[in-house]
CSV table of C-alpha atoms and ligand atoms in Angstrom, one decimal:
chain,number,residue,atom,x,y,z
A,1172,UNK,CA,103.9,115.2,123.1
A,1173,UNK,CA,105.5,114.4,126.1
A,1174,UNK,CA,109.0,113.6,126.6
A,1175,UNK,CA,109.0,111.8,129.6
A,1176,UNK,CA,110.7,108.2,129.9
A,1177,UNK,CA,107.4,106.2,130.1
A,1178,UNK,CA,109.0,103.6,127.8
A,1179,UNK,CA,112.5,103.5,129.4
A,1180,UNK,CA,113.5,99.5,128.9
A,1181,UNK,CA,111.0,99.0,126.2
A,1182,UNK,CA,111.9,97.8,122.7
A,1183,UNK,CA,110.2,98.6,119.8
A,1184,UNK,CA,110.2,97.5,116.1
A,1185,UNK,CA,109.2,100.3,113.7
A,1186,UNK,CA,108.8,99.0,109.9
A,1187,UNK,CA,108.9,101.7,107.5
A,1188,UNK,CA,111.1,103.6,109.6
A,1189,UNK,CA,113.6,105.5,106.9
A,1190,UNK,CA,111.4,108.5,106.6
A,1191,UNK,CA,107.7,109.7,106.9
A,1192,UNK,CA,105.5,108.6,109.5
A,1193,UNK,CA,107.7,105.5,110.6
A,1194,UNK,CA,110.5,107.8,111.5
A,1195,UNK,CA,108.4,110.3,113.3
A,1196,UNK,CA,106.9,107.4,115.5
A,1197,UNK,CA,110.6,106.2,116.0
A,1198,UNK,CA,111.5,109.6,117.2
A,1199,UNK,CA,108.6,109.8,119.8
A,1200,UNK,CA,109.2,106.6,121.5
A,1201,UNK,CA,113.0,107.1,121.5
A,1202,UNK,CA,112.3,110.5,123.3
A,1203,UNK,CA,110.1,108.4,126.0
A,1204,UNK,CA,113.3,106.2,126.5
A,1205,UNK,CA,112.5,103.2,123.9
A,1206,UNK,CA,115.4,101.2,122.1
A,1207,UNK,CA,114.2,101.4,118.4
A,1208,UNK,CA,114.8,98.8,115.9
A,1209,UNK,CA,114.1,100.4,112.5
A,1210,UNK,CA,113.1,98.5,109.4
A,1211,UNK,CA,113.3,99.8,106.0
A,1212,UNK,CA,114.9,99.5,102.6
A,1213,UNK,CA,112.9,97.4,100.6
A,1214,UNK,CA,114.0,95.5,97.7
A,1215,UNK,CA,112.9,97.3,94.3
A,1216,UNK,CA,109.4,97.0,93.5
A,1217,UNK,CA,108.6,97.2,89.7
A,1218,UNK,CA,105.1,98.8,90.1
A,1219,UNK,CA,106.2,101.4,92.3
A,1220,UNK,CA,106.7,104.7,90.6
A,1221,UNK,CA,108.2,106.7,93.4
A,1222,UNK,CA,111.4,106.4,95.2
A,1223,UNK,CA,111.3,104.3,98.2
A,1224,UNK,CA,113.2,104.7,101.6
A,1225,UNK,CA,116.7,104.3,101.1
A,1226,UNK,CA,119.8,103.2,103.4
A,1227,UNK,CA,120.8,106.8,103.7
A,1228,UNK,CA,117.3,107.7,104.8
A,1229,UNK,CA,117.4,104.7,107.5
A,1230,UNK,CA,121.0,106.0,108.6
A,1231,UNK,CA,119.4,109.3,109.1
A,1232,UNK,CA,116.5,108.0,111.3
A,1233,UNK,CA,119.5,106.3,113.0
A,1234,UNK,CA,121.3,109.6,113.6
A,1235,UNK,CA,117.9,111.5,114.7
A,1236,UNK,CA,116.9,108.6,117.0
A,1237,UNK,CA,120.7,108.6,118.7
A,1238,UNK,CA,120.3,112.2,118.7
A,1239,UNK,CA,117.5,111.8,121.5
A,1240,UNK,CA,120.0,109.7,123.6
A,1241,UNK,CA,118.2,106.5,122.6
A,1242,UNK,CA,119.5,103.2,121.0
A,1243,UNK,CA,118.8,102.4,117.4
A,1244,UNK,CA,119.4,99.7,115.4
A,1245,UNK,CA,118.8,99.6,111.7
A,1246,UNK,CA,117.6,96.9,109.7
A,1247,UNK,CA,117.5,96.6,106.1
A,1248,UNK,CA,114.7,94.1,105.3
A,1249,UNK,CA,111.7,93.8,103.1
A,1250,UNK,CA,108.8,93.2,104.9
A,1251,UNK,CA,107.4,90.8,102.1
A,1252,UNK,CA,110.1,88.4,102.9
A,1253,UNK,CA,108.9,86.4,106.1
A,1254,UNK,CA,112.5,84.9,106.5
A,1255,UNK,CA,113.9,88.7,106.7
A,1256,UNK,CA,111.1,89.8,109.1
A,1257,UNK,CA,111.8,86.6,111.3
A,1258,UNK,CA,115.4,87.3,111.3
A,1259,UNK,CA,115.1,91.0,112.6
A,1260,UNK,CA,112.9,89.9,115.4
A,1261,UNK,CA,115.3,87.0,116.2
A,1262,UNK,CA,117.9,89.5,116.4
A,1263,UNK,CA,116.4,91.8,118.6
A,1264,UNK,CA,115.4,89.1,121.0
A,1265,UNK,CA,119.1,88.1,121.1
A,1266,UNK,CA,120.4,91.4,121.5
A,1267,UNK,CA,117.7,92.7,123.8
A,1268,UNK,CA,115.9,89.6,125.4
A,1269,UNK,CA,112.4,91.1,124.4
A,1270,UNK,CA,109.9,93.1,122.3
A,1271,UNK,CA,107.3,95.3,123.6
A,1272,UNK,CA,106.1,97.4,120.5
A,1273,UNK,CA,105.5,96.6,117.2
A,1274,UNK,CA,104.4,99.3,114.7
A,1275,UNK,CA,103.6,98.0,111.3
A,1276,UNK,CA,103.6,100.9,109.5
A,1277,UNK,CA,105.6,100.2,106.0
A,1278,UNK,CA,103.4,100.7,103.0
A,1279,UNK,CA,103.3,101.5,99.4
A,1280,UNK,CA,100.7,103.4,97.4
A,1281,UNK,CA,99.7,103.2,93.8
A,1282,UNK,CA,96.8,104.2,91.9
A,1283,UNK,CA,94.7,103.6,88.6
A,1284,UNK,CA,91.5,102.0,87.8
A,1285,UNK,CA,91.0,98.4,89.2
A,1286,UNK,CA,90.6,97.3,85.4
A,1287,UNK,CA,94.1,98.7,84.9
A,1288,UNK,CA,95.7,97.0,88.1
A,1289,UNK,CA,98.7,94.6,86.8
A,1290,UNK,CA,99.2,91.0,88.5
A,1291,UNK,CA,102.7,92.4,89.7
A,1292,UNK,CA,101.0,95.6,90.9
A,1293,UNK,CA,98.3,93.5,92.9
A,1294,UNK,CA,101.1,91.3,94.3
A,1295,UNK,CA,103.5,94.0,95.3
A,1296,UNK,CA,100.6,96.0,96.8
A,1297,UNK,CA,99.2,92.9,99.0
A,1298,UNK,CA,102.7,91.5,99.3
A,1299,UNK,CA,103.8,94.9,101.5
A,1300,UNK,CA,100.7,96.3,103.0
A,1301,UNK,CA,99.0,93.1,103.8
A,1302,UNK,CA,101.2,89.9,103.8
A,1303,UNK,CA,104.2,92.2,105.0
A,1304,UNK,CA,102.0,93.1,108.3
A,1305,UNK,CA,100.9,89.6,108.7
A,1306,UNK,CA,104.6,88.5,108.6
A,1307,UNK,CA,105.5,91.2,111.4
A,1308,UNK,CA,102.6,90.3,113.6
A,1309,UNK,CA,103.3,86.8,113.6
A,1310,UNK,CA,106.9,87.0,114.1
A,1311,UNK,CA,106.5,89.2,117.1
A,1312,UNK,CA,103.3,87.3,119.0
A,1313,UNK,CA,105.6,84.3,120.8
A,1314,UNK,CA,107.8,86.7,122.4
A,1315,UNK,CA,104.9,89.0,123.7
A,1316,UNK,CA,103.0,86.2,124.6
A,1317,UNK,CA,105.6,84.7,127.1
A,1318,UNK,CA,106.2,88.5,128.1
A,1319,UNK,CA,102.5,88.8,128.8
A,1320,UNK,CA,102.7,92.1,127.1
A,1321,UNK,CA,103.0,93.8,124.3
A,1322,UNK,CA,101.6,96.9,122.0
A,1323,UNK,CA,101.0,96.5,118.4
A,1324,UNK,CA,99.6,99.4,116.3
A,1325,UNK,CA,98.9,98.8,112.5
A,1326,UNK,CA,98.7,101.7,110.3
A,1327,UNK,CA,95.8,101.4,107.7
A,1328,UNK,CA,94.3,104.7,106.2
A,1329,UNK,CA,91.1,106.4,105.9
A,1330,UNK,CA,91.2,104.3,102.5
A,1331,UNK,CA,90.5,101.2,104.8
A,1332,UNK,CA,87.1,102.8,106.0
A,1333,UNK,CA,85.5,103.7,102.5
A,1334,UNK,CA,86.0,103.1,98.7
A,1335,UNK,CA,88.2,105.7,96.6
A,1336,UNK,CA,88.2,105.4,92.7
A,1337,UNK,CA,91.6,104.5,91.7
A,1338,UNK,CA,92.6,103.2,94.7
A,1339,UNK,CA,90.8,99.5,95.0
A,1340,UNK,CA,94.1,97.7,95.5
A,1341,UNK,CA,95.5,100.0,97.9
A,1342,UNK,CA,92.3,100.2,100.0
A,1343,UNK,CA,91.8,96.5,99.8
A,1344,UNK,CA,95.1,95.9,101.8
A,1345,UNK,CA,93.9,98.6,104.0
A,1346,UNK,CA,90.7,97.2,105.0
A,1347,UNK,CA,92.3,93.9,105.1
A,1348,UNK,CA,94.6,94.7,107.8
A,1349,UNK,CA,91.8,96.1,109.8
A,1350,UNK,CA,90.3,92.6,109.7
A,1351,UNK,CA,93.4,90.9,110.7
A,1352,UNK,CA,94.1,93.5,113.6
A,1353,UNK,CA,90.6,93.0,115.2
A,1354,UNK,CA,90.7,89.1,114.9
A,1355,UNK,CA,94.1,89.3,116.7
A,1356,UNK,CA,93.3,91.3,119.1
A,1357,UNK,CA,90.6,88.9,120.3
A,1358,UNK,CA,93.2,86.1,120.4
A,1359,UNK,CA,95.8,87.8,122.5
A,1360,UNK,CA,93.6,89.9,124.8
A,1361,UNK,CA,93.8,87.9,127.5
A,1362,UNK,CA,97.7,87.8,127.6
A,1363,UNK,CA,98.5,91.5,127.9
A,1364,UNK,CA,98.9,92.3,124.0
A,1365,UNK,CA,96.7,94.9,122.5
A,1366,UNK,CA,96.5,95.3,118.8
A,1367,UNK,CA,95.0,98.5,117.5
A,1368,UNK,CA,95.0,100.5,114.0
A,1369,UNK,CA,95.6,104.0,112.7
A,1370,UNK,CA,93.6,105.3,110.0
A,1371,UNK,CA,95.2,108.7,108.9
A,1372,UNK,CA,93.9,110.5,105.9
A,1373,UNK,CA,96.3,112.2,103.6
A,1374,UNK,CA,99.8,112.8,105.3
A,1375,UNK,CA,102.5,115.2,104.0
A,1376,UNK,CA,105.1,112.4,103.1
A,1377,UNK,CA,107.0,111.3,100.0
A,1378,UNK,CA,104.3,109.0,99.1
A,1379,UNK,CA,101.5,111.4,98.5
A,1380,UNK,CA,103.6,114.6,97.8
A,1381,UNK,CA,104.2,113.9,94.4
A,1382,UNK,CA,103.3,114.8,90.6
A,1383,UNK,CA,101.1,111.4,90.2
A,1384,UNK,CA,99.0,112.3,93.4
A,1385,UNK,CA,98.7,115.6,92.2
A,1386,UNK,CA,97.2,114.5,88.9
A,1387,UNK,CA,94.7,112.2,90.9
A,1388,UNK,CA,93.5,115.2,92.6
A,1389,UNK,CA,93.4,117.6,89.9
A,1390,UNK,CA,92.6,115.5,86.6
A,1391,UNK,CA,91.5,118.6,84.4
A,1392,UNK,CA,94.7,120.5,85.1
A,1393,UNK,CA,97.7,120.0,82.7
A,1394,UNK,CA,100.4,119.6,84.7
A,1395,UNK,CA,99.1,120.2,88.7
A,1396,UNK,CA,102.2,121.0,91.1
A,1397,UNK,CA,101.4,121.2,95.0
A,1398,UNK,CA,100.7,124.9,94.9
A,1399,UNK,CA,97.8,123.9,92.4
A,1400,UNK,CA,96.2,121.2,94.5
A,1401,UNK,CA,96.7,122.7,97.8
A,1402,UNK,CA,93.0,124.3,97.8
A,1403,UNK,CA,91.4,121.0,96.3
A,1404,UNK,CA,93.2,119.0,99.3
A,1405,UNK,CA,91.6,121.4,101.9
A,1406,UNK,CA,88.1,121.3,100.4
A,1407,UNK,CA,88.2,117.6,100.7
A,1408,UNK,CA,88.4,117.7,104.1
A,1409,UNK,CA,85.5,119.0,106.7
A,1410,UNK,CA,88.6,120.8,108.7
A,1411,UNK,CA,90.2,123.1,106.2
A,1412,UNK,CA,93.8,122.0,106.1
A,1413,UNK,CA,95.3,120.2,103.1
A,1414,UNK,CA,96.8,117.2,104.9
A,1415,UNK,CA,98.1,115.6,108.0
A,1416,UNK,CA,101.6,115.8,109.3
A,1417,UNK,CA,103.6,112.8,110.3
A,1418,UNK,CA,103.5,114.1,114.1
A,1419,UNK,CA,99.7,114.2,113.9
A,1420,UNK,CA,99.6,110.6,113.4
A,1421,UNK,CA,102.3,109.9,115.8
A,1422,UNK,CA,100.2,111.3,118.6
A,1423,UNK,CA,97.3,108.8,117.8
A,1424,UNK,CA,100.0,105.7,117.9
A,1425,UNK,CA,101.2,107.2,121.1
A,1426,UNK,CA,97.7,106.7,122.5
A,1427,UNK,CA,97.9,102.8,121.8
A,1428,UNK,CA,101.4,102.5,122.8
A,1429,UNK,CA,101.2,104.4,126.1
A,1430,UNK,CA,97.8,102.7,127.2
A,1431,UNK,CA,97.8,100.7,130.1
A,1432,UNK,CA,96.3,97.6,128.5
A,1433,UNK,CA,92.5,98.6,128.1
A,1434,UNK,CA,91.9,99.4,124.8
A,1435,UNK,CA,92.3,96.9,122.0
A,1436,UNK,CA,90.8,96.0,118.8
A,1437,UNK,CA,90.2,99.8,118.4
A,1438,UNK,CA,90.4,101.9,114.8
A,1439,UNK,CA,91.3,105.5,115.5
A,1440,UNK,CA,90.7,107.6,112.4
A,1441,UNK,CA,92.8,110.7,112.0
A,1442,UNK,CA,90.5,112.1,109.2
A,1443,UNK,CA,90.8,115.9,109.6
A,1444,UNK,CA,87.1,115.4,110.3
A,1445,UNK,CA,86.0,113.2,107.3
A,1446,UNK,CA,85.0,110.3,110.1
A,1447,UNK,CA,82.0,112.5,110.7
A,1448,UNK,CA,80.7,111.7,107.3
A,1449,UNK,CA,81.2,108.1,107.5
A,1450,UNK,CA,79.3,105.0,109.4
B,1531,NAD,N1,100.8,109.5,103.4
B,1531,NAD,C1,99.6,109.3,103.2
B,1531,NAD,O1,99.0,109.9,102.9
B,1531,NAD,C2,99.0,108.1,103.9
B,1531,NAD,C3,97.7,108.1,104.3
B,1531,NAD,C4,96.9,107.0,105.2
B,1531,NAD,C5,98.1,105.9,105.3
B,1531,NAD,N2,99.1,105.8,105.0
B,1531,NAD,C6,100.1,104.7,105.5
B,1531,NAD,O2,101.1,105.1,106.3
B,1531,NAD,C7,102.2,104.2,106.3
B,1531,NAD,C8,103.3,105.2,106.2
B,1531,NAD,O3,103.4,106.0,104.9
B,1531,NAD,P1,104.2,107.5,104.9
B,1531,NAD,O4,103.1,108.0,104.4
B,1531,NAD,O5,105.1,107.7,105.9
B,1531,NAD,O6,105.1,107.1,103.6
B,1531,NAD,P2,106.5,107.0,103.0
B,1531,NAD,O7,106.7,106.4,101.6
B,1531,NAD,O8,107.2,108.1,103.4
B,1531,NAD,O9,107.2,106.0,104.1
B,1531,NAD,C9,106.8,104.5,103.9
B,1531,NAD,C10,108.1,103.7,104.2
B,1531,NAD,O10,107.7,102.5,104.1
B,1531,NAD,C11,109.0,101.5,103.5
B,1531,NAD,N3,108.3,100.5,102.7
B,1531,NAD,C12,107.6,100.2,101.7
B,1531,NAD,N4,107.6,99.1,101.4
B,1531,NAD,C13,108.4,98.3,102.0
B,1531,NAD,C14,108.8,96.9,102.3
B,1531,NAD,N5,108.0,95.9,101.5
B,1531,NAD,N6,109.4,96.4,103.2
B,1531,NAD,C15,110.0,97.3,104.2
B,1531,NAD,N7,109.6,98.8,104.2
B,1531,NAD,C16,108.8,99.3,103.1
B,1531,NAD,C17,109.2,102.6,102.2
B,1531,NAD,O11,110.6,102.3,102.0
B,1531,NAD,C18,109.2,103.9,103.2
B,1531,NAD,O12,110.3,104.4,104.0
B,1531,NAD,C19,102.0,103.2,105.1
B,1531,NAD,O13,101.4,102.0,105.4
B,1531,NAD,C20,101.0,104.2,104.3
B,1531,NAD,O14,100.0,103.5,103.5
B,1531,NAD,C21,99.9,106.8,104.3
């Protein structure tokens, strides 16, 4: 990945920046000279059975970004809360006068057959992965429109390209953001704003490197650990790797961030070859 200062003077908001893919994306943009507004640390969610990003995780992202020489502003905000998202955007504009890039990356996962998805689980899933993305897109568009410039990348999933048993509620949100991004892309195509989507397959982040996910992949094993399911993950993908690293997704995100403005409404699948079986 280039460390040139192509983004010097740019201001980028990244949601879900405390760790995982969001942190990796923030670091890549910082290395190119962007100022980073790092958003994370949601309110507790009753249906999420793994730990989400903490203030300590977010502070670590700030430390890593600052080590590149870039400015990083932490924002503890929950994307489900429209007022909190608007506040992040307002403070960014007050402080820096512009917003060039939005990476709507924050998300949660959960699994289980559709008939067992509770109302709370549905609301938290849709609230974060779909409404949360909507809040972020809506909040930045007026400024980007005024600037006649903006680069927006939404993180969907390969789950937004197919059906997967036990992920119906997650996949509903990931299909949903693709429709939202494509429609918005058409609304703002004449004013210098691009809106694109990345669809990663499994990425080695705290969202999936956990026992519940291993059980999903190896339901026949008593207590599967990472080692036990590595081979099964490998067998799922045409390219025989178990999963992507966050940096693999970052390369795709940076393609859209650095695009001169001719690519919009696109969906880039980073699927370890699984795209070859679709469409
Ligand atoms: N890990 C995978 O296999 C995978 C695959 C495809 C797509 N994705 C998507 O990639 C994105 C990033 O996930 P990741 O793999 O880095 O997982 P992660 O859990 O490590 O990171 C997600 C971050 O989003 C934050 N977040 C969650 N809900 C939030 C909310 N309501 N408000 C603010 N922040 C919130 C979390 O605290 C966490 O730090 C998500 O949208 C996820 O659905 C992940």
